C-alpha cells in the first residue's frame, strides 16, 4: 500500500468484489451488493437490484481510464435491466468519463 492510501475495510460476506489486474499487479477493485442484500442504513429494507457499492483505483493508475473499464465490467457482468450505484457518489466517480458512461448507459436503456 502506498503512503497516502487508506486501507479498505472488507465487504460483508454476502457482497462480492472483483479485482482488476495488470501485469500481475492489482490496479483496483469494485464491490457489489447483490439483489436482496440488507441495506446498512435501513435494516428492514433490502436492495432491489445489484448495486456498485465501492470502487477503488490505486493512485498511480488513476486518470488512465481504469475506472471506466471497471464501470463497463460491472454493467457487462449483469443481465438485469436496472443496476444501481451507491449514493452519494464519491468525487472520483464524478469525473467526466465515468459520468458520461453512466449517462450513456441510462439513456441507451430507455
Short mmCIF file of C-alpha atoms in Angstrom, two decimals:
data_model
loop_
_atom_site.label_atom_id
_atom_site.label_comp_id
_atom_site.label_asym_id
_atom_site.label_seq_id
_atom_site.Cartn_x
_atom_site.Cartn_y
_atom_site.Cartn_z
CA UNK A 1 0.00 0.00 0.00
CA UNK A 2 1.27 3.44 -0.87
CA UNK A 3 1.91 6.03 1.81
CA UNK A 4 -1.16 8.23 1.19
CA UNK A 5 -3.65 5.39 0.59
CA UNK A 6 -6.33 4.41 3.07
CA UNK A 7 -6.86 0.69 3.72
CA UNK A 8 -10.20 -0.73 2.58
CA UNK A 9 -12.44 -2.35 5.14
CA UNK A 10 -13.59 -5.71 3.83
CA UNK A 11 -17.03 -6.01 2.34
CA UNK A 12 -19.63 -8.21 4.04
CA UNK A 13 -19.79 -11.94 3.39
CA UNK A 14 -22.87 -11.52 1.17
CA UNK A 15 -21.18 -8.92 -1.06
CA UNK A 16 -18.57 -9.74 -3.64
CA UNK A 17 -15.63 -7.92 -5.15
CA UNK A 18 -13.77 -8.05 -8.43
CA UNK A 19 -10.10 -7.10 -8.76
CA UNK A 20 -8.60 -5.60 -11.93
CA UNK A 21 -5.05 -6.81 -12.61
CA UNK A 22 -2.36 -5.56 -14.99
CA UNK A 23 0.90 -7.48 -15.41
CA UNK A 24 0.48 -9.23 -12.05
CA UNK A 25 -0.28 -6.05 -10.10
CA UNK A 26 -3.66 -5.13 -8.66
CA UNK A 27 -4.85 -1.86 -10.21
CA UNK A 28 -8.03 -1.62 -8.20
CA UNK A 29 -11.31 -3.30 -7.39
CA UNK A 30 -15.02 -2.78 -7.09
CA UNK A 31 -17.52 -4.38 -4.74
CA UNK A 32 -21.17 -5.18 -5.38
CA UNK A 33 -24.14 -5.59 -3.10
CA UNK A 34 -26.32 -8.27 -4.72
CA UNK A 35 -30.09 -8.05 -5.03
CA UNK A 36 -31.68 -8.90 -1.67
CA UNK A 37 -28.76 -7.65 0.46
CA UNK A 38 -29.83 -5.81 3.60
CA UNK A 39 -29.33 -2.02 3.47
CA UNK A 40 -26.94 -0.92 6.21
CA UNK A 41 -28.83 2.34 6.80
CA UNK A 42 -32.28 0.73 6.84
CA UNK A 43 -32.09 -2.72 8.38
CA UNK A 44 -35.68 -3.53 7.45
CA UNK A 45 -35.06 -2.87 3.73
CA UNK A 46 -33.04 -4.72 1.11
CA UNK A 47 -31.57 -3.82 -2.25
CA UNK A 48 -33.96 -4.45 -5.13
CA UNK A 49 -31.17 -4.55 -7.74
CA UNK A 50 -27.40 -5.14 -7.85
CA UNK A 51 -25.55 -2.04 -6.58
CA UNK A 52 -21.99 -0.97 -7.26
CA UNK A 53 -21.00 -0.23 -3.67
CA UNK A 54 -17.31 0.63 -3.66
CA UNK A 55 -14.73 1.32 -6.34
CA UNK A 56 -11.04 1.86 -5.64
CA UNK A 57 -8.18 2.53 -8.06
CA UNK A 58 -4.61 2.78 -6.84
CA UNK A 59 -3.30 6.32 -7.09
CA UNK A 60 -0.66 5.63 -9.74
CA UNK A 61 -3.34 4.18 -12.07
CA UNK A 62 -5.89 6.98 -11.73
CA UNK A 63 -6.68 9.12 -14.77
CA UNK A 64 -5.90 6.25 -17.17
CA UNK A 65 -9.46 5.05 -17.91
CA UNK A 66 -9.34 2.10 -15.48
CA UNK A 67 -12.40 3.48 -13.67
CA UNK A 68 -14.26 3.47 -16.95
CA UNK A 69 -13.08 -0.08 -17.62
CA UNK A 70 -14.36 -1.22 -14.21
CA UNK A 71 -17.74 0.50 -14.73
CA UNK A 72 -18.10 -1.22 -18.09
CA UNK A 73 -17.18 -4.55 -16.49
CA UNK A 74 -19.80 -4.01 -13.77
CA UNK A 75 -22.51 -3.34 -16.37
CA UNK A 76 -21.43 -6.25 -18.57
CA UNK A 77 -21.48 -8.64 -15.59
CA UNK A 78 -25.28 -8.49 -15.24
CA UNK A 79 -28.27 -9.32 -17.39
CA UNK A 80 -30.69 -7.20 -15.34
CA UNK A 81 -32.26 -4.15 -16.98
CA UNK A 82 -31.51 -1.94 -13.98
CA UNK A 83 -28.30 -1.62 -11.96
CA UNK A 84 -27.55 0.74 -9.11
CA UNK A 85 -24.72 2.95 -7.93
CA UNK A 86 -24.21 3.66 -4.27
CA UNK A 87 -25.31 7.14 -3.24
CA UNK A 88 -23.73 9.56 -2.66
CA UNK A 89 -21.13 9.12 -5.39
CA UNK A 90 -17.56 9.89 -4.43
CA UNK A 91 -15.82 12.86 -6.01
CA UNK A 92 -13.73 10.49 -8.16
CA UNK A 93 -16.89 8.98 -9.65
CA UNK A 94 -17.94 12.44 -10.81
CA UNK A 95 -15.05 12.70 -13.24
CA UNK A 96 -16.03 13.30 -16.85
CA UNK A 97 -15.68 9.90 -18.49
CA UNK A 98 -17.35 7.94 -15.72
CA UNK A 99 -20.38 10.22 -15.60
CA UNK A 100 -20.55 10.24 -19.40
CA UNK A 101 -20.65 6.43 -19.38
CA UNK A 102 -23.36 6.35 -16.72
CA UNK A 103 -25.49 8.84 -18.64
CA UNK A 104 -24.99 6.99 -21.93
CA UNK A 105 -25.89 3.65 -20.35
CA UNK A 106 -29.01 5.03 -18.71
CA UNK A 107 -30.17 6.68 -21.94
CA UNK A 108 -29.49 3.64 -24.10
CA UNK A 109 -31.83 1.51 -22.00
CA UNK A 110 -34.80 3.92 -22.09
#
